[in-house]
PDB file of C-alpha atoms and ligand atoms in Angstrom:
ATOM      1  CA  UNK A   1      -7.792   3.810  -6.793  1.00 97.00           C
ATOM      2  CA  UNK A   2      -4.118   2.542  -9.472  1.00 98.00           C
ATOM      3  CA  UNK A   3      -4.061  -1.347 -10.191  1.00 98.00           C
ATOM      4  CA  UNK A   4      -0.996  -2.792 -11.903  1.00 98.00           C
ATOM      5  CA  UNK A   5      -1.347  -6.621 -13.192  1.00 98.00           C
ATOM      6  CA  UNK A   6       2.087  -8.038 -11.382  1.00 98.00           C
ATOM      7  CA  UNK A   7       1.174 -11.835 -12.692  1.00 98.00           C
ATOM      8  CA  UNK A   8      -1.599 -13.021 -15.318  1.00 98.00           C
ATOM      9  CA  UNK A   9      -0.291 -16.094 -15.941  1.00 98.00           C
ATOM     10  CA  UNK A  10      -0.883 -19.683 -14.518  1.00 97.00           C
ATOM     11  CA  UNK A  11       1.222 -22.436 -13.062  1.00 96.00           C
ATOM     12  CA  UNK A  12       2.907 -23.536 -16.345  1.00 95.00           C
ATOM     13  CA  UNK A  13       6.336 -21.821 -16.614  1.00 95.00           C
ATOM     14  CA  UNK A  14       5.929 -18.578 -19.353  1.00 96.00           C
ATOM     15  CA  UNK A  15       8.571 -15.886 -19.835  1.00 96.00           C
ATOM     16  CA  UNK A  16       5.631 -13.187 -20.441  1.00 97.00           C
ATOM     17  CA  UNK A  17       3.526 -14.303 -17.467  1.00 98.00           C
ATOM     18  CA  UNK A  18       4.418 -14.227 -13.980  1.00 98.00           C
ATOM     19  CA  UNK A  19       1.288 -16.632 -11.529  1.00 98.00           C
ATOM     20  CA  UNK A  20      -1.154 -14.758 -10.108  1.00 98.00           C
ATOM     21  CA  UNK A  21      -1.197 -11.401  -8.378  1.00 98.00           C
ATOM     22  CA  UNK A  22      -2.925  -7.976  -8.409  1.00 98.00           C
ATOM     23  CA  UNK A  23      -1.387  -4.772  -6.702  1.00 98.00           C
ATOM     24  CA  UNK A  24      -4.289  -2.015  -5.783  1.00 98.00           C
ATOM     25  CA  UNK A  25      -3.188   1.170  -4.673  1.00 98.00           C
ATOM     26  CA  UNK A  26      -5.339   3.799  -2.909  1.00 98.00           C
ATOM     27  CA  UNK A  27      -4.341   6.320  -0.426  1.00 96.00           C
ATOM     28  CA  UNK A  28      -1.658   5.707   1.418  1.00 96.00           C
ATOM     29  CA  UNK A  29      -2.796   1.789   1.062  1.00 98.00           C
ATOM     30  CA  UNK A  30      -0.922  -1.182  -0.575  1.00 98.00           C
ATOM     31  CA  UNK A  31      -2.994  -4.163  -0.896  1.00 98.00           C
ATOM     32  CA  UNK A  32      -1.931  -7.195  -2.914  1.00 98.00           C
ATOM     33  CA  UNK A  33      -4.394  -9.837  -4.624  1.00 98.00           C
ATOM     34  CA  UNK A  34      -2.091 -13.467  -4.790  1.00 98.00           C
ATOM     35  CA  UNK A  35       1.402 -13.420  -4.680  1.00 98.00           C
ATOM     36  CA  UNK A  36       1.931 -16.344  -7.420  1.00 98.00           C
ATOM     37  CA  UNK A  37       5.501 -17.097  -8.382  1.00 98.00           C
ATOM     38  CA  UNK A  38       7.207 -14.263 -10.645  1.00 98.00           C
ATOM     39  CA  UNK A  39       5.133 -11.975  -8.379  1.00 98.00           C
ATOM     40  CA  UNK A  40       7.641 -10.398  -6.447  1.00 98.00           C
ATOM     41  CA  UNK A  41       9.975  -9.917  -9.147  1.00 98.00           C
ATOM     42  CA  UNK A  42       7.654  -8.205 -11.049  1.00 98.00           C
ATOM     43  CA  UNK A  43       6.266  -5.513  -7.881  1.00 98.00           C
ATOM     44  CA  UNK A  44      10.421  -4.955  -7.846  1.00 98.00           C
ATOM     45  CA  UNK A  45      10.019  -3.990 -11.600  1.00 98.00           C
ATOM     46  CA  UNK A  46       7.296  -2.365 -11.343  1.00 98.00           C
ATOM     47  CA  UNK A  47       8.873   0.084  -8.498  1.00 98.00           C
ATOM     48  CA  UNK A  48       7.265  -0.861  -5.662  1.00 98.00           C
ATOM     49  CA  UNK A  49       9.757  -1.844  -2.378  1.00 98.00           C
ATOM     50  CA  UNK A  50       8.367  -5.621  -0.848  1.00 98.00           C
ATOM     51  CA  UNK A  51       7.688  -3.518   2.229  1.00 98.00           C
ATOM     52  CA  UNK A  52       5.452  -1.196   0.420  1.00 98.00           C
ATOM     53  CA  UNK A  53       2.760  -3.579   0.853  1.00 98.00           C
ATOM     54  CA  UNK A  54      -0.095  -3.173   3.965  1.00 98.00           C
ATOM     55  CA  UNK A  55      -2.430  -5.357   2.991  1.00 98.00           C
ATOM     56  CA  UNK A  56      -2.576  -8.989   1.051  1.00 98.00           C
ATOM     57  CA  UNK A  57      -5.025 -11.029   0.640  1.00 98.00           C
ATOM     58  CA  UNK A  58      -4.887 -14.701  -0.918  1.00 98.00           C
ATOM     59  CA  UNK A  59      -8.164 -16.249  -3.199  1.00 98.00           C
ATOM     60  CA  UNK A  60      -7.249 -19.016  -2.471  1.00 98.00           C
ATOM     61  CA  UNK A  61      -4.239 -21.399  -1.428  1.00 98.00           C
ATOM     62  CA  UNK A  62      -3.096 -23.067  -4.847  1.00 98.00           C
ATOM     63  CA  UNK A  63       0.180 -22.590  -5.426  1.00 98.00           C
ATOM     64  CA  UNK A  64       0.557 -20.474  -8.318  1.00 98.00           C
ATOM     65  CA  UNK A  65      -1.663 -17.682  -6.227  1.00 98.00           C
ATOM     66  CA  UNK A  66       1.659 -18.376  -2.870  1.00 98.00           C
ATOM     67  CA  UNK A  67       4.765 -18.971  -4.628  1.00 98.00           C
ATOM     68  CA  UNK A  68       6.275 -15.723  -3.716  1.00 98.00           C
ATOM     69  CA  UNK A  69       4.633 -15.117  -0.256  1.00 98.00           C
ATOM     70  CA  UNK A  70       7.415 -16.515   2.462  1.00 98.00           C
ATOM     71  CA  UNK A  71       9.844 -14.444  -0.234  1.00 98.00           C
ATOM     72  CA  UNK A  72       7.906 -11.298  -0.249  1.00 98.00           C
ATOM     73  CA  UNK A  73       7.410 -11.490   3.892  1.00 98.00           C
ATOM     74  CA  UNK A  74      11.310 -11.599   4.549  1.00 98.00           C
ATOM     75  CA  UNK A  75      11.685  -8.867   2.243  1.00 98.00           C
ATOM     76  CA  UNK A  76       9.362  -6.808   3.639  1.00 98.00           C
ATOM     77  CA  UNK A  77      11.290  -8.559   6.883  1.00 97.00           C
ATOM     78  CA  UNK A  78      14.200  -7.398   6.174  1.00 96.00           C
ATOM     79  CA  UNK A  79      13.395  -3.698   4.668  1.00 95.00           C
ATOM     80  CA  UNK A  80      11.956  -3.145   7.792  1.00 94.00           C
ATOM     81  CA  UNK A  81       8.739  -2.604   7.262  1.00 94.00           C
ATOM     82  CA  UNK A  82       5.469  -2.864   8.991  1.00 95.00           C
ATOM     83  CA  UNK A  83       4.563  -6.467   9.652  1.00 97.00           C
ATOM     84  CA  UNK A  84       1.825  -6.807   5.950  1.00 98.00           C
ATOM     85  CA  UNK A  85      -1.562  -7.810   7.301  1.00 98.00           C
ATOM     86  CA  UNK A  86      -2.078 -10.456   6.007  1.00 98.00           C
ATOM     87  CA  UNK A  87      -6.116 -12.593   4.492  1.00 98.00           C
ATOM     88  CA  UNK A  88      -6.653 -16.090   3.271  1.00 98.00           C
ATOM     89  CA  UNK A  89      -8.280 -18.588   3.613  1.00 98.00           C
ATOM     90  CA  UNK A  90      -7.431 -21.827   6.405  1.00 98.00           C
ATOM     91  CA  UNK A  91      -4.059 -23.468   6.404  1.00 98.00           C
ATOM     92  CA  UNK A  92      -2.710 -19.682   5.765  1.00 98.00           C
ATOM     93  CA  UNK A  93      -1.925 -19.332   9.193  1.00 98.00           C
ATOM     94  CA  UNK A  94      -0.084 -22.913   9.839  1.00 98.00           C
ATOM     95  CA  UNK A  95       1.439 -22.316   6.483  1.00 98.00           C
ATOM     96  CA  UNK A  96       3.037 -19.138   8.240  1.00 98.00           C
ATOM     97  CA  UNK A  97       4.103 -20.636  10.824  1.00 98.00           C
ATOM     98  CA  UNK A  98       5.288 -23.320   8.992  1.00 98.00           C
ATOM     99  CA  UNK A  99       7.757 -21.006   7.261  1.00 98.00           C
ATOM    100  CA  UNK A 100       8.343 -17.757   9.833  1.00 98.00           C
ATOM    101  CA  UNK A 101       7.991 -19.944  12.509  1.00 97.00           C
ATOM    102  CA  UNK A 102      10.948 -20.654  15.617  1.00 95.00           C
ATOM    103  CA  UNK A 103      11.099 -24.630  13.829  1.00 96.00           C
ATOM    104  CA  UNK A 104      10.397 -23.294  10.730  1.00 97.00           C
ATOM    105  CA  UNK A 105      11.829 -23.933   6.663  1.00 98.00           C
ATOM    106  CA  UNK A 106      13.798 -20.805   6.796  1.00 98.00           C
ATOM    107  CA  UNK A 107      13.957 -20.627  11.350  1.00 98.00           C
ATOM    108  CA  UNK A 108      17.980 -21.270  10.042  1.00 98.00           C
ATOM    109  CA  UNK A 109      18.143 -17.880   7.843  1.00 98.00           C
ATOM    110  CA  UNK A 110      16.277 -15.962  10.497  1.00 98.00           C
ATOM    111  CA  UNK A 111      18.614 -17.172  13.923  1.00 98.00           C
ATOM    112  CA  UNK A 112      22.075 -16.175  11.743  1.00 98.00           C
ATOM    113  CA  UNK A 113      20.275 -13.433  10.317  1.00 97.00           C
ATOM    114  CA  UNK A 114      19.126 -11.857  13.829  1.00 97.00           C
ATOM    115  CA  UNK A 115      21.709 -13.510  16.456  1.00 97.00           C
ATOM    116  CA  UNK A 116      25.222 -13.615  14.338  1.00 97.00           C
ATOM    117  CA  UNK A 117      27.746 -10.561  15.273  1.00 97.00           C
ATOM    118  CA  UNK A 118      28.318  -9.126  11.718  1.00 97.00           C
ATOM    119  CA  UNK A 119      24.243  -9.685  10.749  1.00 97.00           C
ATOM    120  CA  UNK A 120      22.937  -7.360  13.937  1.00 97.00           C
ATOM    121  CA  UNK A 121      25.357  -5.006  12.695  1.00 97.00           C
ATOM    122  CA  UNK A 122      24.333  -4.704   9.286  1.00 95.00           C
ATOM    123  CA  UNK A 123      20.951  -4.488  10.746  1.00 96.00           C
ATOM    124  CA  UNK A 124      22.028  -1.692  13.089  1.00 96.00           C
ATOM    125  CA  UNK A 125      24.240   0.362  10.590  1.00 95.00           C
ATOM    126  CA  UNK A 126      20.847   0.409   8.333  1.00 92.00           C
ATOM    127  CA  UNK A 127      19.201   2.235  11.398  1.00 93.00           C
ATOM    128  CA  UNK A 128      17.707  -0.859  13.094  1.00 93.00           C
ATOM    129  CA  UNK A 129      17.275  -1.962  16.486  1.00 94.00           C
ATOM    130  CA  UNK A 130      18.331  -4.578  18.394  1.00 96.00           C
ATOM    131  CA  UNK A 131      16.900  -7.665  19.451  1.00 96.00           C
ATOM    132  CA  UNK A 132      16.043  -7.896  15.699  1.00 96.00           C
ATOM    133  CA  UNK A 133      12.517  -9.404  16.379  1.00 95.00           C
ATOM    134  CA  UNK A 134      11.705 -12.493  13.095  1.00 97.00           C
ATOM    135  CA  UNK A 135       9.191 -11.267  10.136  1.00 98.00           C
ATOM    136  CA  UNK A 136       5.823 -11.467  11.987  1.00 96.00           C
ATOM    137  CA  UNK A 137       2.673 -10.913   9.685  1.00 98.00           C
ATOM    138  CA  UNK A 138      -0.833 -10.313  10.780  1.00 98.00           C
ATOM    139  CA  UNK A 139      -2.698 -13.015  10.187  1.00 98.00           C
ATOM    140  CA  UNK A 140      -6.617 -12.952   9.771  1.00 98.00           C
ATOM    141  CA  UNK A 141      -8.308 -16.177   8.322  1.00 98.00           C
ATOM    142  CA  UNK A 142     -11.235 -15.487   6.213  1.00 98.00           C
ATOM    143  CA  UNK A 143     -13.925 -17.006   4.236  1.00 98.00           C
ATOM    144  CA  UNK A 144     -15.914 -16.408   1.889  1.00 98.00           C
ATOM    145  CA  UNK A 145     -18.236 -13.916   2.869  1.00 98.00           C
ATOM    146  CA  UNK A 146     -15.397 -12.128   4.502  1.00 98.00           C
ATOM    147  CA  UNK A 147     -15.964  -8.352   4.214  1.00 98.00           C
ATOM    148  CA  UNK A 148     -13.195  -5.354   5.551  1.00 98.00           C
ATOM    149  CA  UNK A 149     -13.256  -1.615   5.926  1.00 97.00           C
ATOM    150  CA  UNK A 150     -10.388   0.098   5.250  1.00 96.00           C
ATOM    151  CA  UNK A 151      -8.904   3.917   5.234  1.00 94.00           C
ATOM    152  CA  UNK A 152     -10.932   5.015   2.162  1.00 95.00           C
ATOM    153  CA  UNK A 153     -12.002   1.668   0.965  1.00 98.00           C
ATOM    154  CA  UNK A 154     -13.584  -1.698   1.569  1.00 98.00           C
ATOM    155  CA  UNK A 155     -13.306  -4.943   0.238  1.00 98.00           C
ATOM    156  CA  UNK A 156     -15.746  -7.836  -0.539  1.00 98.00           C
ATOM    157  CA  UNK A 157     -15.652 -11.504  -0.975  1.00 98.00           C
ATOM    158  CA  UNK A 158     -18.325 -13.987  -2.337  1.00 98.00           C
ATOM    159  CA  UNK A 159     -17.320 -18.118  -3.515  1.00 98.00           C
ATOM    160  CA  UNK A 160     -15.171 -18.714  -5.885  1.00 97.00           C
ATOM    161  CA  UNK A 161     -16.075 -22.612  -7.002  1.00 93.00           C
ATOM    162  CA  UNK A 162     -12.457 -23.993  -8.107  1.00 95.00           C
ATOM    163  CA  UNK A 163     -10.878 -27.008  -5.817  1.00 93.00           C
ATOM    164  CA  UNK A 164     -13.331 -27.437  -3.113  1.00 93.00           C
ATOM    165  CA  UNK A 165     -13.321 -28.921  -0.774  1.00 95.00           C
ATOM    166  CA  UNK A 166      -9.635 -29.416  -0.737  1.00 95.00           C
ATOM    167  CA  UNK A 167      -9.410 -25.438  -1.147  1.00 95.00           C
ATOM    168  CA  UNK A 168     -11.860 -22.594   0.089  1.00 97.00           C
ATOM    169  CA  UNK A 169     -11.756 -19.819  -3.095  1.00 98.00           C
ATOM    170  CA  UNK A 170     -13.063 -16.535  -3.060  1.00 98.00           C
ATOM    171  CA  UNK A 171     -13.504 -13.939  -5.616  1.00 98.00           C
ATOM    172  CA  UNK A 172     -12.781  -9.818  -4.024  1.00 98.00           C
ATOM    173  CA  UNK A 173     -14.683  -6.497  -5.528  1.00 98.00           C
ATOM    174  CA  UNK A 174     -12.645  -4.013  -3.774  1.00 98.00           C
ATOM    175  CA  UNK A 175     -14.868  -0.356  -3.852  1.00 98.00           C
ATOM    176  CA  UNK A 176     -13.410   3.303  -3.575  1.00 97.00           C
ATOM    177  CA  UNK A 177     -15.265   6.115  -3.268  1.00 93.00           C
ATOM    178  CA  UNK A 178     -17.507   5.357  -6.666  1.00 94.00           C
ATOM    179  CA  UNK A 179     -14.833   3.026  -8.032  1.00 98.00           C
ATOM    180  CA  UNK A 180     -15.143  -0.766  -7.880  1.00 98.00           C
ATOM    181  CA  UNK A 181     -12.676  -3.747  -9.036  1.00 98.00           C
ATOM    182  CA  UNK A 182     -13.297  -7.407  -8.827  1.00 98.00           C
ATOM    183  CA  UNK A 183     -10.802  -9.861  -9.040  1.00 98.00           C
ATOM    184  CA  UNK A 184     -12.176 -13.542  -9.680  1.00 98.00           C
ATOM    185  CA  UNK A 185      -9.738 -15.289  -9.038  1.00 97.00           C
ATOM    186  CA  UNK A 186      -9.827 -18.965 -10.789  1.00 96.00           C
ATOM    187  CA  UNK A 187     -13.848 -19.409 -10.693  1.00 96.00           C
ATOM    188  CA  UNK A 188     -16.083 -21.062 -12.268  1.00 94.00           C
ATOM    189  CA  UNK A 189     -19.732 -19.568 -13.810  1.00 95.00           C
ATOM    190  CA  UNK A 190     -21.730 -19.493 -10.819  1.00 96.00           C
ATOM    191  CA  UNK A 191     -24.168 -16.477  -9.320  1.00 97.00           C
ATOM    192  CA  UNK A 192     -22.165 -15.280  -6.538  1.00 97.00           C
ATOM    193  CA  UNK A 193     -19.998 -13.572  -8.600  1.00 97.00           C
ATOM    194  CA  UNK A 194     -22.223 -12.399 -10.509  1.00 97.00           C
ATOM    195  CA  UNK A 195     -23.718 -11.091  -7.962  1.00 98.00           C
ATOM    196  CA  UNK A 196     -20.029  -9.633  -7.016  1.00 98.00           C
ATOM    197  CA  UNK A 197     -19.509  -7.848  -9.745  1.00 98.00           C
ATOM    198  CA  UNK A 198     -22.845  -5.972 -10.531  1.00 98.00           C
ATOM    199  CA  UNK A 199     -21.344  -2.887 -12.217  1.00 98.00           C
ATOM    200  CA  UNK A 200     -18.287  -3.408 -11.221  1.00 98.00           C
ATOM    201  CA  UNK A 201     -16.132  -0.399 -13.447  1.00 98.00           C
ATOM    202  CA  UNK A 202     -13.553  -2.938 -13.972  1.00 98.00           C
ATOM    203  CA  UNK A 203     -13.737  -7.290 -13.798  1.00 98.00           C
ATOM    204  CA  UNK A 204     -10.166  -9.378 -14.735  1.00 98.00           C
ATOM    205  CA  UNK A 205     -11.650 -12.558 -14.582  1.00 98.00           C
ATOM    206  CA  UNK A 206      -9.402 -15.816 -14.862  1.00 97.00           C
ATOM    207  CA  UNK A 207      -9.593 -17.507 -18.659  1.00 96.00           C
ATOM    208  CA  UNK A 208      -7.988 -21.266 -18.751  1.00 95.00           C
ATOM    209  CA  UNK A 209     -10.265 -22.341 -21.488  1.00 92.00           C
ATOM    210  CA  UNK A 210     -10.557 -21.383 -24.705  1.00 94.00           C
ATOM    211  CA  UNK A 211     -14.034 -21.535 -27.300  1.00 94.00           C
ATOM    212  CA  UNK A 212     -14.943 -25.274 -28.163  1.00 91.00           C
ATOM    213  CA  UNK A 213     -11.620 -26.952 -25.881  1.00 91.00           C
ATOM    214  CA  UNK A 214     -13.881 -29.639 -24.890  1.00 87.00           C
ATOM    215  CA  UNK A 215     -11.232 -32.113 -24.112  1.00 84.00           C
ATOM    216  CA  UNK A 216     -11.457 -32.485 -20.192  1.00 86.00           C
ATOM    217  CA  UNK A 217     -14.632 -33.134 -18.549  1.00 86.00           C
ATOM    218  CA  UNK A 218     -13.779 -30.764 -15.309  1.00 84.00           C
ATOM    219  CA  UNK A 219     -11.961 -27.822 -16.923  1.00 86.00           C
ATOM    220  CA  UNK A 220     -14.807 -27.503 -19.316  1.00 84.00           C
ATOM    221  CA  UNK A 221     -17.263 -27.116 -16.586  1.00 87.00           C
ATOM    222  CA  UNK A 222     -14.771 -25.001 -14.425  1.00 92.00           C
ATOM    223  CA  UNK A 223     -13.302 -22.855 -17.064  1.00 93.00           C
ATOM    224  CA  UNK A 224     -15.581 -20.536 -18.718  1.00 96.00           C
ATOM    225  CA  UNK A 225     -14.518 -19.316 -22.416  1.00 96.00           C
ATOM    226  CA  UNK A 226     -13.785 -16.616 -23.762  1.00 98.00           C
ATOM    227  CA  UNK A 227     -17.061 -16.078 -24.871  1.00 98.00           C
ATOM    228  CA  UNK A 228     -19.130 -17.560 -21.246  1.00 97.00           C
ATOM    229  CA  UNK A 229     -16.638 -14.907 -19.479  1.00 98.00           C
ATOM    230  CA  UNK A 230     -17.858 -11.761 -22.095  1.00 98.00           C
ATOM    231  CA  UNK A 231     -21.184 -12.985 -21.430  1.00 98.00           C
ATOM    232  CA  UNK A 232     -20.640 -12.381 -17.667  1.00 98.00           C
ATOM    233  CA  UNK A 233     -19.186  -9.042 -18.242  1.00 98.00           C
ATOM    234  CA  UNK A 234     -22.173  -7.684 -20.511  1.00 98.00           C
ATOM    235  CA  UNK A 235     -24.963  -9.446 -17.380  1.00 98.00           C
ATOM    236  CA  UNK A 236     -22.821  -7.451 -14.833  1.00 98.00           C
ATOM    237  CA  UNK A 237     -22.966  -4.060 -16.673  1.00 98.00           C
ATOM    238  CA  UNK A 238     -19.073  -3.997 -15.949  1.00 98.00           C
ATOM    239  CA  UNK A 239     -17.358  -1.224 -17.676  1.00 98.00           C
ATOM    240  CA  UNK A 240     -14.210  -3.062 -18.265  1.00 98.00           C
ATOM    241  CA  UNK A 241     -13.020  -6.952 -18.447  1.00 98.00           C
ATOM    242  CA  UNK A 242      -9.947  -7.991 -18.669  1.00 98.00           C
ATOM    243  CA  UNK A 243      -8.830 -11.513 -18.912  1.00 98.00           C
ATOM    244  CA  UNK A 244      -5.970 -13.451 -16.661  1.00 98.00           C
ATOM    245  CA  UNK A 245      -4.754 -16.785 -16.097  1.00 98.00           C
ATOM    246  CA  UNK A 246      -3.635 -17.366 -19.261  1.00 96.00           C
ATOM    247  CA  UNK A 247      -2.370 -20.403 -20.473  1.00 95.00           C
ATOM    248  CA  UNK A 248       0.825 -20.331 -22.633  1.00 95.00           C
ATOM    249  CA  UNK A 249       0.206 -22.536 -25.511  1.00 95.00           C
ATOM    250  CA  UNK A 250      -2.581 -19.858 -25.623  1.00 96.00           C
ATOM    251  CA  UNK A 251       0.344 -16.819 -25.983  1.00 97.00           C
ATOM    252  CA  UNK A 252       0.185 -16.698 -29.727  1.00 97.00           C
ATOM    253  CA  UNK A 253      -0.861 -13.287 -31.758  1.00 97.00           C
ATOM    254  CA  UNK A 254      -3.521 -15.704 -33.804  1.00 97.00           C
ATOM    255  CA  UNK A 255      -4.830 -16.301 -30.019  1.00 98.00           C
ATOM    256  CA  UNK A 256      -5.608 -13.608 -29.148  1.00 98.00           C
ATOM    257  CA  UNK A 257      -7.246 -11.703 -32.267  1.00 98.00           C
ATOM    258  CA  UNK A 258      -9.603 -14.803 -31.997  1.00 98.00           C
ATOM    259  CA  UNK A 259     -10.078 -14.187 -28.227  1.00 98.00           C
ATOM    260  CA  UNK A 260     -10.408  -9.989 -28.513  1.00 98.00           C
ATOM    261  CA  UNK A 261     -12.995 -11.383 -31.253  1.00 98.00           C
ATOM    262  CA  UNK A 262     -14.866 -13.355 -28.931  1.00 98.00           C
ATOM    263  CA  UNK A 263     -14.812 -11.044 -25.972  1.00 98.00           C
ATOM    264  CA  UNK A 264     -15.982  -7.640 -28.730  1.00 98.00           C
ATOM    265  CA  UNK A 265     -19.119  -9.859 -30.083  1.00 98.00           C
ATOM    266  CA  UNK A 266     -20.824 -10.427 -26.807  1.00 98.00           C
ATOM    267  CA  UNK A 267     -19.569  -6.876 -25.207  1.00 98.00           C
ATOM    268  CA  UNK A 268     -19.518  -3.977 -25.648  1.00 97.00           C
ATOM    269  CA  UNK A 269     -17.745  -2.259 -22.909  1.00 97.00           C
ATOM    270  CA  UNK A 270     -13.720  -2.085 -23.156  1.00 98.00           C
ATOM    271  CA  UNK A 271     -12.367  -5.916 -23.366  1.00 98.00           C
ATOM    272  CA  UNK A 272      -8.903  -7.600 -23.883  1.00 98.00           C
ATOM    273  CA  UNK A 273      -6.158  -9.449 -22.563  1.00 98.00           C
ATOM    274  CA  UNK A 274      -3.991  -8.183 -18.858  1.00 98.00           C
ATOM    275  CA  UNK A 275      -0.548  -8.420 -19.889  1.00 98.00           C
ATOM    276  CA  UNK A 276       2.430  -8.390 -16.447  1.00 98.00           C
ATOM    277  CA  UNK A 277       2.479  -4.389 -15.165  1.00 98.00           C
ATOM    278  CA  UNK A 278      -0.386  -3.205 -17.217  1.00 98.00           C
ATOM    279  CA  UNK A 279      -1.468  -0.253 -15.207  1.00 98.00           C
ATOM    280  CA  UNK A 280      -5.355   1.214 -14.879  1.00 98.00           C
ATOM    281  CA  UNK A 281      -6.650   3.544 -12.969  1.00 97.00           C
ATOM    282  CA  UNK A 282     -10.262   3.988 -11.781  1.00 97.00           C
TER     283      UNK A 282
HETATM  284 ZN1  LIG B 301      -5.105 -20.324 -10.543  1.00 59.40          ZN
END
């Protein structure tokens, strides 16, 4: 499988990093995990089309993990693509309805695009047929522990402790042949993720706090620092570790160097900081 990091940032605006999004290509399937702000543009920059996406999995429904959802669904629809299969915690079904339903946020746009004579003509010229259907992603609401078997891949999940009880959050593992990839989403250290990540070839773990930053008790409890993440990677015996979800204040050469040193001091495998558009072949 090939993994492309489309968004390695957080909610903060950062020219270097879009919010969260990771693309996995395996066989005929193109799987996106999370779709935060800026991920859509990174997808296009990476040379893919919105309608290339076959499956979209949300770890949780914080805005920095789904802000570009509407744009992706709309653009894939406008390209005449097959409806995307979308998997995420509740209320992703009602969010989708509120966006693309007949009284939804985009109803004015969609009525015009499907009923205006000129728009219909453009659609037919592009190979479409009338009447033009509305966007209709295939939604499955999921809970931690959900698993899904694709053509040559298997997705498993577990709870990720982050913003409960307001948000359901999960981490995902994707297994293809003998290779495995784990993406934690936003997650405190926990036994569930430790079990999910065992022997993964690649672990992409969020990092929202530097070693020694004790300024916020809640963040201290819920956000492991680079040393704690490296120790987790070692306990799980993963092949490679990449950090994501960095704050913009962490993006200095000095901080990157410190993080790298801390990772290497506690984890012998390959490690580092993920960057937007980085591609990894497993
Ligand atoms: Zn986040």
